[in-house]
mmCIF file of C-alpha atoms in Angstrom:
data_model
loop_
_atom_site.group_PDB
_atom_site.id
_atom_site.type_symbol
_atom_site.label_atom_id
_atom_site.label_comp_id
_atom_site.label_asym_id
_atom_site.label_seq_id
_atom_site.Cartn_x
_atom_site.Cartn_y
_atom_site.Cartn_z
ATOM 1 C CA UNK A 1 -19.244 3.014 -8.265
ATOM 2 C CA UNK A 2 -21.353 3.320 -11.396
ATOM 3 C CA UNK A 3 -22.572 6.705 -12.558
ATOM 4 C CA UNK A 4 -24.508 7.895 -15.588
ATOM 5 C CA UNK A 5 -25.791 5.630 -18.341
ATOM 6 C CA UNK A 6 -23.750 2.470 -18.191
ATOM 7 C CA UNK A 7 -24.107 -0.978 -19.673
ATOM 8 C CA UNK A 8 -22.081 -3.679 -17.977
ATOM 9 C CA UNK A 9 -20.319 -6.674 -19.397
ATOM 10 C CA UNK A 10 -21.218 -8.490 -16.185
ATOM 11 C CA UNK A 11 -23.804 -8.083 -13.489
ATOM 12 C CA UNK A 12 -23.227 -6.349 -10.181
ATOM 13 C CA UNK A 13 -21.018 -8.502 -7.964
ATOM 14 C CA UNK A 14 -18.747 -7.849 -5.008
ATOM 15 C CA UNK A 15 -16.032 -7.220 -7.572
ATOM 16 C CA UNK A 16 -16.150 -4.186 -9.823
ATOM 17 C CA UNK A 17 -17.892 -5.007 -13.112
ATOM 18 C CA UNK A 18 -16.269 -3.946 -16.352
ATOM 19 C CA UNK A 19 -18.471 -1.168 -17.694
ATOM 20 C CA UNK A 20 -18.602 1.238 -20.625
ATOM 21 C CA UNK A 21 -20.921 4.095 -21.565
ATOM 22 C CA UNK A 22 -24.032 2.727 -23.241
ATOM 23 C CA UNK A 23 -23.941 2.776 -27.030
ATOM 24 C CA UNK A 24 -20.163 2.569 -27.095
ATOM 25 C CA UNK A 25 -18.974 0.640 -30.154
ATOM 26 C CA UNK A 26 -15.252 0.872 -29.384
ATOM 27 C CA UNK A 27 -13.303 -2.363 -29.047
ATOM 28 C CA UNK A 28 -12.189 -2.883 -25.462
ATOM 29 C CA UNK A 29 -9.853 -5.085 -23.511
ATOM 30 C CA UNK A 30 -10.945 -6.295 -20.078
ATOM 31 C CA UNK A 31 -8.039 -6.532 -17.650
ATOM 32 C CA UNK A 32 -7.867 -7.531 -14.010
ATOM 33 C CA UNK A 33 -6.066 -5.431 -11.408
ATOM 34 C CA UNK A 34 -5.494 -5.770 -7.678
ATOM 35 C CA UNK A 35 -7.313 -3.529 -5.224
ATOM 36 C CA UNK A 36 -7.030 -3.126 -1.458
ATOM 37 C CA UNK A 37 -10.390 -2.805 0.322
ATOM 38 C CA UNK A 38 -10.823 -1.498 3.859
ATOM 39 C CA UNK A 39 -13.112 0.458 6.205
ATOM 40 C CA UNK A 40 -12.580 3.377 8.542
ATOM 41 C CA UNK A 41 -14.949 4.624 11.207
ATOM 42 C CA UNK A 42 -15.104 8.414 11.378
ATOM 43 C CA UNK A 43 -16.467 10.442 14.273
ATOM 44 C CA UNK A 44 -17.177 13.896 12.947
ATOM 45 C CA UNK A 45 -18.555 16.832 14.903
ATOM 46 C CA UNK A 46 -19.351 20.406 13.960
ATOM 47 C CA UNK A 47 -21.203 23.234 15.673
ATOM 48 C CA UNK A 48 -22.942 24.211 12.446
ATOM 49 C CA UNK A 49 -23.047 23.459 8.751
ATOM 50 C CA UNK A 50 -23.215 25.807 5.775
ATOM 51 C CA UNK A 51 -26.596 26.069 4.064
ATOM 52 C CA UNK A 52 -27.309 23.224 1.665
ATOM 53 C CA UNK A 53 -25.278 20.608 3.579
ATOM 54 C CA UNK A 54 -27.611 18.632 5.872
ATOM 55 C CA UNK A 55 -25.056 16.247 7.386
ATOM 56 C CA UNK A 56 -21.585 14.750 7.107
ATOM 57 C CA UNK A 57 -23.059 11.580 5.640
ATOM 58 C CA UNK A 58 -24.787 13.470 2.845
ATOM 59 C CA UNK A 59 -21.613 15.458 2.255
ATOM 60 C CA UNK A 60 -19.419 12.372 1.871
ATOM 61 C CA UNK A 61 -21.955 10.754 -0.445
ATOM 62 C CA UNK A 62 -22.133 13.862 -2.613
ATOM 63 C CA UNK A 63 -20.030 16.992 -3.003
ATOM 64 C CA UNK A 64 -17.494 15.995 -0.356
ATOM 65 C CA UNK A 65 -16.864 12.475 -1.631
ATOM 66 C CA UNK A 66 -13.845 13.504 -3.697
ATOM 67 C CA UNK A 67 -12.526 15.468 -0.736
ATOM 68 C CA UNK A 68 -12.511 12.391 1.487
ATOM 69 C CA UNK A 69 -11.113 10.177 -1.297
ATOM 70 C CA UNK A 70 -8.163 12.528 -1.690
ATOM 71 C CA UNK A 71 -7.658 12.607 2.094
ATOM 72 C CA UNK A 72 -7.519 8.794 2.172
ATOM 73 C CA UNK A 73 -5.183 8.805 -0.842
ATOM 74 C CA UNK A 74 -2.793 11.232 0.821
ATOM 75 C CA UNK A 75 -2.747 9.064 3.936
ATOM 76 C CA UNK A 76 -2.042 5.932 1.861
ATOM 77 C CA UNK A 77 0.530 7.819 -0.259
ATOM 78 C CA UNK A 78 -1.146 7.062 -3.583
ATOM 79 C CA UNK A 79 -2.718 9.157 -6.327
ATOM 80 C CA UNK A 80 -6.132 10.631 -5.593
ATOM 81 C CA UNK A 81 -7.638 8.805 -8.596
ATOM 82 C CA UNK A 82 -6.596 5.420 -7.132
ATOM 83 C CA UNK A 83 -9.037 5.716 -4.196
ATOM 84 C CA UNK A 84 -12.791 5.191 -4.510
ATOM 85 C CA UNK A 85 -15.310 5.361 -1.677
ATOM 86 C CA UNK A 86 -17.823 2.592 -2.324
ATOM 87 C CA UNK A 87 -20.148 3.073 0.662
ATOM 88 C CA UNK A 88 -20.891 5.545 3.470
ATOM 89 C CA UNK A 89 -23.049 4.257 6.326
ATOM 90 C CA UNK A 90 -24.362 6.533 9.064
ATOM 91 C CA UNK A 91 -24.367 4.820 12.462
ATOM 92 C CA UNK A 92 -24.999 7.712 14.855
ATOM 93 C CA UNK A 93 -26.560 11.080 14.086
ATOM 94 C CA UNK A 94 -27.065 13.253 17.151
ATOM 95 C CA UNK A 95 -28.621 16.658 16.622
ATOM 96 C CA UNK A 96 -29.106 19.538 19.009
ATOM 97 C CA UNK A 97 -31.509 22.454 18.916
ATOM 98 C CA UNK A 98 -32.396 24.717 16.030
ATOM 99 C CA UNK A 99 -29.489 27.044 16.690
ATOM 100 C CA UNK A 100 -26.992 24.198 16.394
ATOM 101 C CA UNK A 101 -28.159 21.940 13.602
ATOM 102 C CA UNK A 102 -25.696 19.092 14.045
ATOM 103 C CA UNK A 103 -23.790 17.752 17.035
ATOM 104 C CA UNK A 104 -22.029 14.581 15.879
ATOM 105 C CA UNK A 105 -22.059 11.728 13.411
ATOM 106 C CA UNK A 106 -20.396 8.351 13.318
ATOM 107 C CA UNK A 107 -19.806 7.075 9.787
ATOM 108 C CA UNK A 108 -18.514 3.790 8.394
ATOM 109 C CA UNK A 109 -16.635 4.564 5.181
ATOM 110 C CA UNK A 110 -15.776 1.650 2.881
ATOM 111 C CA UNK A 111 -13.104 2.397 0.311
ATOM 112 C CA UNK A 112 -10.775 0.644 -2.083
ATOM 113 C CA UNK A 113 -7.343 1.531 -3.402
ATOM 114 C CA UNK A 114 -6.459 0.339 -6.892
ATOM 115 C CA UNK A 115 -2.956 -1.089 -6.864
ATOM 116 C CA UNK A 116 -2.243 -0.623 -10.582
ATOM 117 C CA UNK A 117 1.523 -0.615 -10.930
ATOM 118 C CA UNK A 118 1.966 -0.794 -7.158
ATOM 119 C CA UNK A 119 2.292 -3.537 -4.608
ATOM 120 C CA UNK A 120 -1.062 -4.316 -2.996
ATOM 121 C CA UNK A 121 0.644 -5.716 0.102
ATOM 122 C CA UNK A 122 2.630 -2.493 0.542
ATOM 123 C CA UNK A 123 -0.568 -0.417 0.373
ATOM 124 C CA UNK A 124 -2.237 -2.716 2.889
ATOM 125 C CA UNK A 125 0.738 -2.282 5.228
ATOM 126 C CA UNK A 126 0.438 1.510 5.003
ATOM 127 C CA UNK A 127 -3.257 1.331 5.929
ATOM 128 C CA UNK A 128 -2.424 -0.852 8.940
ATOM 129 C CA UNK A 129 0.233 1.597 10.117
ATOM 130 C CA UNK A 130 -1.058 3.847 12.976
ATOM 131 C CA UNK A 131 0.166 6.920 11.123
ATOM 132 C CA UNK A 132 -2.441 6.272 8.414
ATOM 133 C CA UNK A 133 -5.331 7.254 10.706
ATOM 134 C CA UNK A 134 -3.459 10.315 11.945
ATOM 135 C CA UNK A 135 -2.981 11.465 8.372
ATOM 136 C CA UNK A 136 -6.642 10.802 7.560
ATOM 137 C CA UNK A 137 -7.690 13.061 10.454
ATOM 138 C CA UNK A 138 -5.278 15.850 9.507
ATOM 139 C CA UNK A 139 -6.027 15.725 5.792
ATOM 140 C CA UNK A 140 -9.821 15.546 6.131
ATOM 141 C CA UNK A 141 -9.993 18.304 8.766
ATOM 142 C CA UNK A 142 -8.016 20.767 6.666
ATOM 143 C CA UNK A 143 -9.831 19.784 3.445
ATOM 144 C CA UNK A 144 -13.295 20.224 4.983
ATOM 145 C CA UNK A 145 -12.306 23.684 6.167
ATOM 146 C CA UNK A 146 -10.697 24.764 2.889
ATOM 147 C CA UNK A 147 -13.146 23.246 0.389
ATOM 148 C CA UNK A 148 -16.486 23.294 2.230
ATOM 149 C CA UNK A 149 -16.088 25.902 4.967
ATOM 150 C CA UNK A 150 -16.776 23.432 7.786
ATOM 151 C CA UNK A 151 -14.906 23.661 11.064
ATOM 152 C CA UNK A 152 -15.009 20.007 12.078
ATOM 153 C CA UNK A 153 -13.388 17.753 14.615
ATOM 154 C CA UNK A 154 -12.581 14.355 13.164
ATOM 155 C CA UNK A 155 -11.649 11.099 14.848
ATOM 156 C CA UNK A 156 -10.754 7.922 12.955
ATOM 157 C CA UNK A 157 -10.399 4.251 13.787
ATOM 158 C CA UNK A 158 -9.749 1.295 11.505
ATOM 159 C CA UNK A 159 -12.986 -0.644 11.159
ATOM 160 C CA UNK A 160 -11.675 -3.619 9.188
ATOM 161 C CA UNK A 161 -8.220 -4.804 8.190
ATOM 162 C CA UNK A 162 -7.369 -4.275 4.506
ATOM 163 C CA UNK A 163 -7.968 -7.183 2.152
ATOM 164 C CA UNK A 164 -6.940 -7.703 -1.463
ATOM 165 C CA UNK A 165 -9.526 -8.227 -4.190
ATOM 166 C CA UNK A 166 -9.391 -8.614 -7.946
ATOM 167 C CA UNK A 167 -11.402 -6.086 -9.919
ATOM 168 C CA UNK A 168 -11.931 -5.807 -13.667
ATOM 169 C CA UNK A 169 -11.558 -2.704 -15.768
ATOM 170 C CA UNK A 170 -12.494 -2.148 -19.419
ATOM 171 C CA UNK A 171 -9.768 -0.383 -21.404
ATOM 172 C CA UNK A 172 -10.925 1.154 -24.728
ATOM 173 C CA UNK A 173 -8.774 0.882 -27.831
ATOM 174 C CA UNK A 174 -6.118 3.497 -28.414
ATOM 175 C CA UNK A 175 -8.089 5.205 -31.176
ATOM 176 C CA UNK A 176 -10.097 8.166 -29.960
ATOM 177 C CA UNK A 177 -13.046 9.631 -31.820
ATOM 178 C CA UNK A 178 -12.186 12.773 -33.743
ATOM 179 C CA UNK A 179 -13.408 16.024 -32.321
ATOM 180 C CA UNK A 180 -16.196 17.915 -34.072
ATOM 181 C CA UNK A 181 -13.752 20.528 -35.362
ATOM 182 C CA UNK A 182 -11.504 17.832 -36.784
ATOM 183 C CA UNK A 183 -14.492 16.254 -38.581
ATOM 184 C CA UNK A 184 -15.411 19.584 -40.191
ATOM 185 C CA UNK A 185 -11.802 20.125 -41.219
ATOM 186 C CA UNK A 186 -11.675 16.707 -42.860
ATOM 187 C CA UNK A 187 -14.944 17.370 -44.724
ATOM 188 C CA UNK A 188 -13.676 20.751 -45.948
ATOM 189 C CA UNK A 189 -10.388 19.227 -47.127
ATOM 190 C CA UNK A 190 -12.245 16.484 -48.999
ATOM 191 C CA UNK A 191 -14.518 19.055 -50.659
ATOM 192 C CA UNK A 192 -11.517 21.124 -51.776
ATOM 193 C CA UNK A 193 -9.852 18.004 -53.195
ATOM 194 C CA UNK A 194 -13.001 17.159 -55.198
ATOM 195 C CA UNK A 195 -13.233 20.709 -56.562
ATOM 196 C CA UNK A 196 -9.566 20.689 -57.602
ATOM 197 C CA UNK A 197 -10.052 17.325 -59.317
ATOM 198 C CA UNK A 198 -13.103 18.595 -61.217
ATOM 199 C CA UNK A 199 -11.223 21.750 -62.218
ATOM 200 C CA UNK A 200 -8.297 19.700 -63.551
ATOM 201 C CA UNK A 201 -10.666 17.466 -65.521
ATOM 202 C CA UNK A 202 -12.412 20.520 -66.974
ATOM 203 C CA UNK A 203 -9.109 22.071 -68.029
ATOM 204 C CA UNK A 204 -8.014 18.789 -69.636
ATOM 205 C CA UNK A 205 -11.273 18.500 -71.603
ATOM 206 C CA UNK A 206 -11.038 22.140 -72.726
ATOM 207 C CA UNK A 207 -7.433 21.672 -73.912
ATOM 208 C CA UNK A 208 -8.390 18.530 -75.821
ATOM 209 C CA UNK A 209 -11.277 20.294 -77.592
ATOM 210 C CA UNK A 210 -9.070 23.299 -78.388
ATOM 211 C CA UNK A 211 -6.347 21.085 -79.905
ATOM 212 C CA UNK A 212 -8.891 19.220 -82.008
ATOM 213 C CA UNK A 213 -10.370 22.477 -83.308
ATOM 214 C CA UNK A 214 -6.923 23.843 -84.101
ATOM 215 C CA UNK A 215 -5.986 20.657 -85.972
ATOM 216 C CA UNK A 216 -9.155 20.871 -88.110
ATOM 217 C CA UNK A 217 -8.456 24.510 -88.869
ATOM 218 C CA UNK A 218 -4.918 23.703 -90.033
ATOM 219 C CA UNK A 219 -6.144 20.893 -92.303
ATOM 220 C CA UNK A 220 -8.710 23.248 -93.874
ATOM 221 C CA UNK A 221 -6.063 25.897 -94.472
ATOM 222 C CA UNK A 222 -3.732 23.363 -96.088
ATOM 223 C CA UNK A 223 -6.516 22.170 -98.410
ATOM 224 C CA UNK A 224 -7.220 25.718 -99.511
ATOM 225 C CA UNK A 225 -3.538 26.464 -100.133
ATOM 226 C CA UNK A 226 -3.043 23.279 -102.190
ATOM 227 C CA UNK A 227 -6.076 23.856 -104.463
ATOM 228 C CA UNK A 228 -5.292 24.777 -108.130
ATOM 229 C CA UNK A 229 -5.533 28.406 -109.019
ATOM 230 C CA UNK A 230 -8.118 29.096 -111.727
ATOM 231 C CA UNK A 231 -6.941 31.912 -114.019
ATOM 232 C CA UNK A 232 -9.334 34.772 -114.355
ATOM 233 C CA UNK A 233 -9.788 36.574 -117.704
ATOM 234 C CA UNK A 234 -11.206 39.964 -117.988
ATOM 235 C CA UNK A 235 -13.278 40.307 -121.154
ATOM 236 C CA UNK A 236 -13.962 43.743 -122.442
ATOM 237 C CA UNK A 237 -17.124 44.142 -124.467
ATOM 238 C CA UNK A 238 -16.890 46.731 -127.118
ATOM 239 C CA UNK A 239 -19.896 48.464 -128.424
#
């Protein structure tokens, strides 16, 4: 899923395009990785929702998306960051009266699991295992209660068997831009170095001038000391 300002190296296809933040001038390497794609159908019911949450579908597309991704990751026994929900489709939305805002929803959740460093076939086998759906129900029910305050009943069925796809990711170079504080520190250090250099040059020039003046003074003294002494006669004038 693409968020924020992004410029893609390719267009939008069924495979994930390799994308970077717009204006990024960092050299990148585009690598392909394996991902397992599947769908689950969730039947979710609740007597009422907290204010600001209109439905389960809106929740899973927004603030609760990460919650469901982590529930799917726990069921598949992978890291939370390896799971991405790519689509949430609402099939049934039954509502009751004003006192009970929501009765039930049936959602089709499409997700993918990145198999970086793991065996894609092994992940697919875990999703096909019946215990996967049981874990999804347990994990999502407890997470909705703990993170969003929703007492929900959740049922899950596998909508489509997992399939393996190749996706592309853009990996920036190892060099990271320096933080603002580091930039200021570098500027200050450079300024200090320039000042020290100027001070050293000033001292060197002063010493050179002082030595030259001292040498001239010594030559002048020697010339005076070597000059012939003119005898002085005192003449007395008698009246």
